[in-house]
Short mmCIF file of C-alpha atoms and ligand atoms in Angstrom, two decimals:
data_model
loop_
_atom_site.label_atom_id
_atom_site.label_comp_id
_atom_site.label_asym_id
_atom_site.label_seq_id
_atom_site.Cartn_x
_atom_site.Cartn_y
_atom_site.Cartn_z
CA MET A 1 -18.58 11.13 -135.35
CA GLU A 2 -21.33 9.43 -137.33
CA GLN A 3 -24.72 9.65 -135.62
CA ALA A 4 -25.65 6.15 -134.36
CA PRO A 5 -29.08 4.92 -135.46
CA MET A 6 -31.92 4.47 -132.98
CA LEU A 7 -31.95 0.78 -132.12
CA PHE A 8 -35.14 -1.20 -132.59
CA ILE A 9 -33.13 -4.41 -132.40
CA PRO A 10 -33.44 -6.89 -129.52
CA GLY A 11 -30.21 -5.84 -127.89
CA PRO A 12 -28.10 -3.96 -127.39
CA THR A 13 -30.87 -1.45 -126.89
CA TYR A 14 -30.81 2.33 -126.85
CA VAL A 15 -28.87 3.72 -123.89
CA PRO A 16 -29.79 7.27 -122.84
CA GLU A 17 -26.84 9.62 -123.01
CA GLU A 18 -26.91 10.40 -119.31
CA ILE A 19 -26.49 6.68 -118.54
CA ALA A 20 -23.70 6.25 -121.08
CA ARG A 21 -21.92 9.29 -119.63
CA ALA A 22 -22.10 7.92 -116.08
CA GLN A 23 -19.44 5.39 -117.14
CA ALA A 24 -16.86 8.14 -117.46
CA ARG A 25 -16.70 8.83 -113.72
CA PRO A 26 -13.25 8.45 -112.12
CA MET A 27 -12.15 4.93 -111.30
CA ILE A 28 -12.20 3.53 -107.77
CA GLY A 29 -10.58 0.44 -106.30
CA HIS A 30 -12.80 -2.57 -105.88
CA ARG A 31 -11.59 -3.22 -102.36
CA SER A 32 -12.54 0.25 -101.22
CA ARG A 33 -15.26 1.87 -99.13
CA GLU A 34 -16.49 3.66 -102.26
CA PHE A 35 -16.98 0.39 -104.08
CA THR A 36 -18.85 -1.22 -101.21
CA ALA A 37 -21.15 1.82 -101.12
CA LEU A 38 -21.81 1.39 -104.86
CA PHE A 39 -22.42 -2.35 -104.35
CA GLU A 40 -24.84 -1.67 -101.53
CA ARG A 41 -26.81 0.82 -103.61
CA ILE A 42 -27.12 -1.53 -106.57
CA LEU A 43 -28.17 -4.67 -104.71
CA PRO A 44 -31.55 -3.58 -103.31
CA ARG A 45 -32.44 -2.04 -106.68
CA LEU A 46 -31.71 -5.34 -108.36
CA GLN A 47 -33.79 -7.17 -105.78
CA ALA A 48 -36.69 -4.83 -106.50
CA ILE A 49 -36.40 -5.46 -110.24
CA PHE A 50 -36.11 -9.24 -109.83
CA ARG A 51 -38.93 -9.08 -107.25
CA THR A 52 -37.00 -11.01 -104.68
CA ARG A 53 -35.84 -10.66 -101.12
CA GLY A 54 -33.25 -13.32 -101.80
CA ARG A 55 -29.75 -13.25 -103.22
CA VAL A 56 -28.90 -11.27 -106.34
CA PHE A 57 -25.53 -11.13 -108.05
CA PHE A 58 -23.92 -9.14 -110.83
CA ILE A 59 -20.88 -10.17 -112.80
CA ALA A 60 -18.79 -8.93 -115.70
CA ALA A 61 -20.10 -11.22 -118.43
CA SER A 62 -22.97 -11.37 -120.87
CA GLY A 63 -26.04 -13.50 -120.18
CA THR A 64 -24.40 -16.54 -121.78
CA GLY A 65 -22.00 -16.69 -118.84
CA LEU A 66 -24.89 -17.12 -116.46
CA TRP A 67 -26.38 -19.93 -118.56
CA GLU A 68 -23.17 -21.70 -117.78
CA ALA A 69 -23.34 -20.68 -114.10
CA ALA A 70 -26.87 -22.06 -113.81
CA VAL A 71 -26.16 -25.56 -115.08
CA ARG A 72 -22.73 -25.72 -113.56
CA ASN A 73 -23.86 -24.79 -110.04
CA LEU A 74 -27.33 -26.22 -109.87
CA VAL A 75 -27.28 -29.47 -111.84
CA ARG A 76 -25.32 -32.42 -110.60
CA ARG A 77 -26.23 -34.77 -113.39
CA LYS A 78 -29.47 -34.30 -115.29
CA VAL A 79 -31.43 -31.30 -116.57
CA LEU A 80 -34.50 -30.90 -118.78
CA CYS A 81 -34.09 -28.15 -121.37
CA LEU A 82 -37.25 -26.61 -122.80
CA ILE A 83 -36.71 -25.41 -126.34
CA ASN A 84 -38.95 -23.35 -128.61
CA GLY A 85 -36.38 -21.15 -130.27
CA ALA A 86 -32.71 -20.45 -130.82
CA PHE A 87 -31.89 -19.38 -127.26
CA GLY A 88 -33.53 -22.38 -125.60
CA GLU A 89 -31.53 -24.52 -128.01
CA ARG A 90 -28.31 -22.73 -127.11
CA TRP A 91 -28.83 -23.11 -123.36
CA TYR A 92 -29.29 -26.85 -124.01
CA GLN A 93 -25.96 -26.84 -125.92
CA VAL A 94 -24.34 -25.05 -122.96
CA ALA A 95 -25.62 -27.77 -120.59
CA LEU A 96 -24.12 -30.45 -122.84
CA ALA A 97 -20.85 -28.51 -123.15
CA ASN A 98 -20.64 -28.53 -119.35
CA GLY A 99 -20.92 -32.30 -119.26
CA LYS A 100 -24.51 -32.50 -118.02
CA GLU A 101 -27.00 -35.08 -119.14
CA ALA A 102 -29.39 -32.68 -120.84
CA VAL A 103 -32.78 -33.83 -122.12
CA PRO A 104 -34.19 -31.56 -124.84
CA VAL A 105 -37.93 -30.97 -124.98
CA SER A 106 -38.59 -29.31 -128.31
CA VAL A 107 -41.70 -27.38 -129.22
CA GLU A 108 -42.31 -25.88 -132.65
CA TRP A 109 -40.81 -22.40 -133.07
CA GLY A 110 -43.52 -19.76 -132.80
CA LYS A 111 -45.57 -21.82 -130.35
CA GLY A 112 -45.63 -21.29 -126.60
CA ILE A 113 -44.55 -24.04 -124.23
CA ARG A 114 -47.54 -25.41 -122.29
CA PRO A 115 -47.30 -26.40 -118.62
CA GLU A 116 -48.75 -29.83 -119.50
CA GLN A 117 -45.88 -30.45 -121.90
CA VAL A 118 -43.39 -29.73 -119.14
CA VAL A 119 -45.15 -31.96 -116.63
CA ALA A 120 -45.39 -34.78 -119.20
CA ALA A 121 -41.65 -34.54 -119.88
CA LEU A 122 -40.88 -34.56 -116.15
CA GLU A 123 -43.06 -37.65 -115.72
CA GLU A 124 -40.96 -39.34 -118.35
CA HIS A 125 -37.67 -38.23 -116.76
CA ARG A 126 -38.28 -38.44 -113.03
CA ASP A 127 -34.62 -38.14 -112.13
CA VAL A 128 -34.29 -34.62 -113.55
CA GLU A 129 -32.95 -32.06 -111.04
CA ALA A 130 -33.86 -28.85 -112.85
CA ILE A 131 -35.54 -27.38 -115.90
CA THR A 132 -34.19 -24.59 -118.07
CA LEU A 133 -36.70 -22.24 -119.65
CA VAL A 134 -36.31 -19.12 -121.76
CA HIS A 135 -39.06 -16.76 -120.64
CA ASN A 136 -39.03 -14.62 -123.76
CA GLU A 137 -37.69 -16.28 -126.93
CA THR A 138 -35.99 -13.41 -128.68
CA SER A 139 -35.66 -15.44 -131.89
CA THR A 140 -39.41 -15.91 -132.37
CA GLY A 141 -41.19 -13.26 -130.30
CA VAL A 142 -42.83 -15.90 -128.11
CA MET A 143 -43.23 -15.22 -124.40
CA ASN A 144 -43.62 -18.50 -122.56
CA PRO A 145 -46.16 -18.73 -119.72
CA LEU A 146 -43.52 -18.77 -117.02
CA ARG A 147 -45.85 -18.32 -114.08
CA GLU A 148 -48.10 -21.21 -115.17
CA ILE A 149 -45.16 -23.49 -115.97
CA ALA A 150 -43.50 -22.77 -112.62
CA GLY A 151 -46.82 -23.37 -110.82
CA ALA A 152 -47.33 -26.71 -112.54
CA VAL A 153 -43.78 -27.85 -111.79
CA HIS A 154 -44.07 -26.87 -108.12
CA GLN A 155 -47.32 -28.76 -107.84
CA THR A 156 -46.20 -31.97 -109.52
CA PHE A 157 -42.43 -32.10 -109.00
CA PRO A 158 -41.65 -29.78 -106.10
CA GLY A 159 -38.03 -30.88 -105.88
CA VAL A 160 -37.19 -29.73 -109.40
CA LEU A 161 -35.33 -26.41 -109.62
CA ILE A 162 -36.64 -23.82 -112.08
CA LEU A 163 -33.88 -22.04 -114.00
CA VAL A 164 -35.05 -19.10 -116.08
CA ASP A 165 -33.51 -17.04 -118.83
CA ALA A 166 -35.13 -13.61 -118.55
CA VAL A 167 -32.57 -11.95 -120.82
CA SER A 168 -35.13 -10.22 -123.02
CA SER A 169 -37.94 -9.91 -120.47
CA LEU A 170 -36.64 -8.74 -117.10
CA GLY A 171 -37.67 -5.12 -116.67
CA GLY A 172 -40.05 -5.27 -119.65
CA ALA A 173 -42.64 -7.87 -118.66
CA PRO A 174 -43.99 -9.26 -115.39
CA LEU A 175 -41.65 -11.65 -113.62
CA GLU A 176 -41.91 -12.47 -109.91
CA THR A 177 -38.92 -14.42 -108.70
CA ASP A 178 -40.18 -15.07 -105.16
CA ALA A 179 -43.92 -15.24 -105.73
CA TRP A 180 -43.53 -17.70 -108.62
CA GLY A 181 -40.89 -19.74 -106.82
CA LEU A 182 -38.12 -19.33 -109.41
CA ASP A 183 -34.74 -20.70 -108.37
CA PHE A 184 -32.39 -18.98 -110.78
CA VAL A 185 -33.28 -16.02 -112.98
CA LEU A 186 -30.66 -14.51 -115.23
CA THR A 187 -30.51 -11.47 -117.45
CA SER A 188 -28.08 -9.36 -119.45
CA SER A 189 -27.55 -5.63 -119.09
CA GLN A 190 -28.16 -4.74 -122.75
CA LYS A 191 -31.85 -5.58 -123.18
CA CYS A 192 -34.82 -4.26 -121.21
CA LEU A 193 -32.59 -2.67 -118.58
CA ALA A 194 -31.13 -0.42 -121.32
CA LEU A 195 -27.53 -0.56 -120.15
CA PRO A 196 -24.49 -1.14 -122.32
CA PRO A 197 -23.52 -4.81 -122.76
CA GLY A 198 -21.02 -6.40 -120.41
CA LEU A 199 -22.90 -7.09 -117.18
CA ALA A 200 -25.04 -10.06 -116.27
CA PHE A 201 -27.40 -10.21 -113.30
CA CYS A 202 -29.11 -13.08 -111.54
CA ALA A 203 -31.39 -13.90 -108.63
CA VAL A 204 -30.81 -17.17 -106.79
CA SER A 205 -33.17 -18.88 -104.35
CA GLU A 206 -32.02 -20.16 -100.99
CA ARG A 207 -32.70 -23.77 -101.97
CA ALA A 208 -30.65 -23.29 -105.13
CA LEU A 209 -27.69 -22.10 -103.07
CA GLU A 210 -28.13 -25.13 -100.81
CA LYS A 211 -28.15 -27.36 -103.87
CA ALA A 212 -24.94 -25.75 -105.16
CA LYS A 213 -23.18 -27.03 -102.04
CA GLU A 214 -23.77 -30.60 -103.26
CA VAL A 215 -22.60 -29.97 -106.82
CA PRO A 216 -18.93 -30.65 -107.49
CA HIS A 217 -16.91 -28.87 -110.19
CA ARG A 218 -18.88 -25.63 -110.12
CA GLY A 219 -15.95 -23.95 -111.78
CA TYR A 220 -14.34 -20.83 -110.36
CA TYR A 221 -15.46 -17.60 -112.01
CA PHE A 222 -19.18 -18.38 -111.80
CA ASP A 223 -19.18 -20.27 -108.49
CA LEU A 224 -22.31 -18.98 -106.76
CA LEU A 225 -21.02 -19.89 -103.32
CA THR A 226 -17.89 -17.80 -103.82
CA LEU A 227 -19.97 -14.93 -105.17
CA ALA A 228 -22.20 -15.18 -102.07
CA ARG A 229 -19.24 -15.22 -99.70
CA TYR A 230 -17.80 -12.03 -101.19
CA ALA A 231 -21.22 -10.39 -101.47
CA ASP A 232 -21.59 -10.76 -97.71
CA ARG A 233 -18.89 -8.13 -97.37
CA GLY A 234 -20.03 -5.93 -100.24
CA GLU A 235 -17.43 -7.14 -102.72
CA THR A 236 -16.97 -9.34 -105.75
CA PRO A 237 -14.36 -12.12 -106.02
CA ALA A 238 -12.79 -10.76 -109.23
CA THR A 239 -12.37 -7.20 -110.49
CA PRO A 240 -15.86 -5.94 -111.35
CA ALA A 241 -16.76 -3.82 -114.40
CA ILE A 242 -16.81 -0.63 -112.36
CA SER A 243 -17.66 1.74 -115.23
CA LEU A 244 -20.68 -0.34 -116.14
CA LEU A 245 -21.71 -0.44 -112.50
CA TYR A 246 -21.71 3.37 -112.42
CA ALA A 247 -24.19 3.24 -115.30
CA ALA A 248 -26.21 0.51 -113.54
CA ASP A 249 -26.31 2.54 -110.34
CA LEU A 250 -28.08 5.35 -112.18
CA GLN A 251 -30.20 3.32 -114.58
CA LEU A 252 -31.61 0.88 -112.00
CA ALA A 253 -32.69 3.88 -109.92
CA ARG A 254 -34.33 5.43 -113.01
CA ILE A 255 -36.19 2.18 -113.70
CA LEU A 256 -37.60 2.17 -110.18
CA GLU A 257 -38.47 5.82 -110.50
CA GLU A 258 -40.57 5.05 -113.55
CA GLY A 259 -42.02 2.18 -111.50
CA LEU A 260 -41.52 -1.44 -112.51
CA GLU A 261 -45.21 -2.02 -113.12
CA ALA A 262 -45.49 1.18 -115.17
CA ARG A 263 -42.50 0.03 -117.18
CA TRP A 264 -44.10 -3.38 -117.85
CA GLU A 265 -47.28 -1.60 -118.90
CA ARG A 266 -45.37 0.71 -121.27
CA HIS A 267 -43.85 -2.36 -122.92
CA ARG A 268 -47.25 -4.09 -123.10
CA ARG A 269 -48.85 -1.07 -124.75
CA MET A 270 -46.07 -0.85 -127.33
CA ALA A 271 -46.43 -4.59 -128.07
CA GLU A 272 -50.18 -4.19 -128.48
CA ARG A 273 -49.72 -1.29 -130.90
CA LEU A 274 -47.12 -3.10 -132.94
CA GLN A 275 -49.04 -6.37 -133.03
CA ALA A 276 -52.15 -4.54 -134.30
CA TRP A 277 -50.06 -2.81 -136.98
CA ALA A 278 -48.37 -6.07 -137.99
CA MET A 279 -51.69 -7.92 -138.24
CA GLU A 280 -53.00 -5.24 -140.57
CA ARG A 281 -49.93 -5.03 -142.79
CA PHE A 282 -48.31 -8.47 -142.51
CA GLY A 283 -48.87 -11.21 -139.95
CA LEU A 284 -47.37 -12.35 -136.67
CA PHE A 285 -45.01 -15.26 -136.23
CA ALA A 286 -45.83 -16.01 -132.60
CA GLU A 287 -49.11 -17.70 -131.84
CA ASP A 288 -51.93 -15.77 -130.23
CA GLY A 289 -51.82 -15.77 -126.43
CA TYR A 290 -48.03 -16.24 -126.28
CA ARG A 291 -46.79 -13.01 -127.80
CA SER A 292 -43.88 -11.10 -126.37
CA TRP A 293 -44.27 -7.78 -124.61
CA THR A 294 -40.76 -6.67 -125.55
CA LEU A 295 -40.34 -7.49 -129.22
CA THR A 296 -42.58 -8.29 -132.15
CA CYS A 297 -41.64 -10.89 -134.72
CA VAL A 298 -43.45 -9.93 -137.91
CA ALA A 299 -44.22 -12.70 -140.44
CA ASN A 300 -43.02 -11.37 -143.78
CA THR A 301 -46.20 -12.36 -145.61
CA ARG A 302 -45.62 -9.74 -148.34
CA GLY A 303 -42.14 -11.00 -149.08
CA ILE A 304 -40.55 -7.56 -148.69
CA ASP A 305 -36.81 -7.09 -148.95
CA VAL A 306 -36.01 -6.54 -145.26
CA GLY A 307 -32.44 -5.48 -146.09
CA ALA A 308 -33.73 -2.74 -148.38
CA LEU A 309 -36.23 -1.60 -145.76
CA ASN A 310 -33.44 -1.43 -143.20
CA GLU A 311 -31.28 0.62 -145.60
CA PHE A 312 -34.12 3.11 -145.91
CA LEU A 313 -34.65 3.14 -142.14
CA ARG A 314 -30.94 3.77 -141.65
CA SER A 315 -31.25 6.87 -143.79
CA ARG A 316 -33.87 7.95 -141.24
CA GLY A 317 -31.58 7.15 -138.31
CA LYS A 318 -33.24 3.90 -137.25
CA VAL A 319 -32.56 0.18 -137.48
CA ILE A 320 -34.70 -2.95 -137.04
CA SER A 321 -33.67 -6.60 -136.97
CA SER A 322 -33.91 -9.29 -139.60
CA GLY A 323 -35.32 -12.73 -138.78
CA TYR A 324 -33.15 -14.93 -136.61
CA GLY A 325 -31.24 -17.81 -138.21
CA PRO A 326 -33.65 -20.01 -140.18
CA LEU A 327 -36.30 -17.27 -139.96
CA LYS A 328 -34.21 -14.78 -141.94
CA GLY A 329 -36.27 -13.42 -144.83
CA LYS A 330 -39.41 -15.09 -143.46
CA THR A 331 -39.70 -12.71 -140.52
CA PHE A 332 -38.30 -9.46 -139.22
CA ARG A 333 -38.18 -8.29 -135.65
CA ILE A 334 -38.93 -4.95 -134.09
CA ALA A 335 -37.82 -4.65 -130.49
CA HIS A 336 -39.51 -2.22 -128.15
CA MET A 337 -37.35 -2.72 -125.10
CA GLY A 338 -35.82 -0.65 -122.41
CA GLU A 339 -36.01 3.08 -123.01
CA ILE A 340 -37.93 2.91 -126.28
CA GLN A 341 -41.02 5.06 -125.84
CA PRO A 342 -44.34 4.89 -127.71
CA HIS A 343 -43.45 8.02 -129.72
CA HIS A 344 -40.24 6.35 -130.97
CA LEU A 345 -42.37 3.47 -132.21
CA GLU A 346 -44.81 5.81 -133.94
CA GLU A 347 -41.93 7.51 -135.75
CA LEU A 348 -40.60 4.13 -136.84
CA LEU A 349 -43.99 2.94 -138.09
CA ALA A 350 -44.46 6.18 -140.06
CA ASP A 351 -41.13 5.55 -141.80
CA ILE A 352 -41.97 1.91 -142.55
CA GLU A 353 -45.35 2.98 -143.95
CA GLU A 354 -43.65 5.52 -146.19
CA TRP A 355 -41.29 2.86 -147.52
CA LEU A 356 -44.13 0.35 -148.04
CA ASP A 357 -46.17 2.97 -149.95
CA ALA A 358 -43.24 3.59 -152.30
CA GLN A 359 -42.93 -0.11 -153.21
CA PRO A 360 -44.21 -1.16 -156.63
N1 PLP B 1 -31.03 -15.47 -124.01
C1 PLP B 1 -31.82 -14.72 -124.78
C2 PLP B 1 -33.30 -14.89 -124.70
C3 PLP B 1 -31.26 -13.77 -125.65
O1 PLP B 1 -32.05 -13.02 -126.42
C4 PLP B 1 -29.84 -13.66 -125.72
C5 PLP B 1 -29.22 -12.69 -126.65
O2 PLP B 1 -29.84 -12.11 -127.48
C6 PLP B 1 -29.08 -14.47 -124.89
C7 PLP B 1 -29.69 -15.34 -124.04
C8 PLP B 1 -27.60 -14.36 -124.89
O3 PLP B 1 -27.30 -13.27 -124.12
P1 PLP B 1 -25.86 -12.53 -124.20
O4 PLP B 1 -25.72 -12.11 -125.62
O5 PLP B 1 -26.02 -11.41 -123.22
O6 PLP B 1 -24.86 -13.53 -123.79
#
């Protein structure tokens, strides 16, 4: 079999072999004692990673499914969607596709969303029930000031629910579900948690679950109240992705063994190293003070052929990511998520330097 390249792309991320192999364990029934034991091992680990004592759920889906769950369960009519990149934009489209009255608040790509901008938009739309916010915009390398935004919303509009996409941040950058008063936090398995794709996880506040009771047409598969009812007996409503849960069982324990704060710090150090390198050799797309801890979006100020660079990197068993959508050619992205270690990054940078030196 061809050797797969080391992934410096923002998901799926590198999965250690031991975790991948855990999926091959023999199958069990999902209405069995063995499954409930697995469920009960995974739940407290998830709570620790989401930093919550509240409800957490997992489901066989990618993060996109939980975008839909969030607006479908927690918005009766109107939601404010904060947008400063492709994923904020897509969550807004999901809200519209689910028949919600969604108000877009757009901020220039590459800039962070300021708490004042959110408060000003809420003042203009006082009947909004919730906001959607992407913590870490994977398309631009911007990490929004989630804690400050949540604080400002709680202070000025305490009734507004805070729905957060932490797809490319949870496990790689600080996020405190309970302490920051977040109502719904979602993530996918294939980013900073370094699991294969196919699972989505979320934390849900008590007041969000109460709100869901008043929202009609929550759908079926992603109905949070049904998920909660089954979770109370250590089960899921539909057949869960058991193989992936075997991997999660092991990987979530490994994450906590490393220590969540140590893991955040490892990501921060890698971001710092990469940002310093990018500033010296190119530039950075994201504005200062709002830069991601989990991926770096390099401004292609030298106009290099990113495709050619990636071909060279492939020959060295590595792959990075081109710019997202309209940023293709103008930027390229290097992800340092999950199980990527500082020495992996150093090896990558040495290869990029070699390629740059060989350019005319
Ligand atoms: N949100 C963010 C910030 C992402 O980066 C992505 C995917 O890259 C998604 C949502 C969509 O997640 P999924 O592909 O797991 O559905």
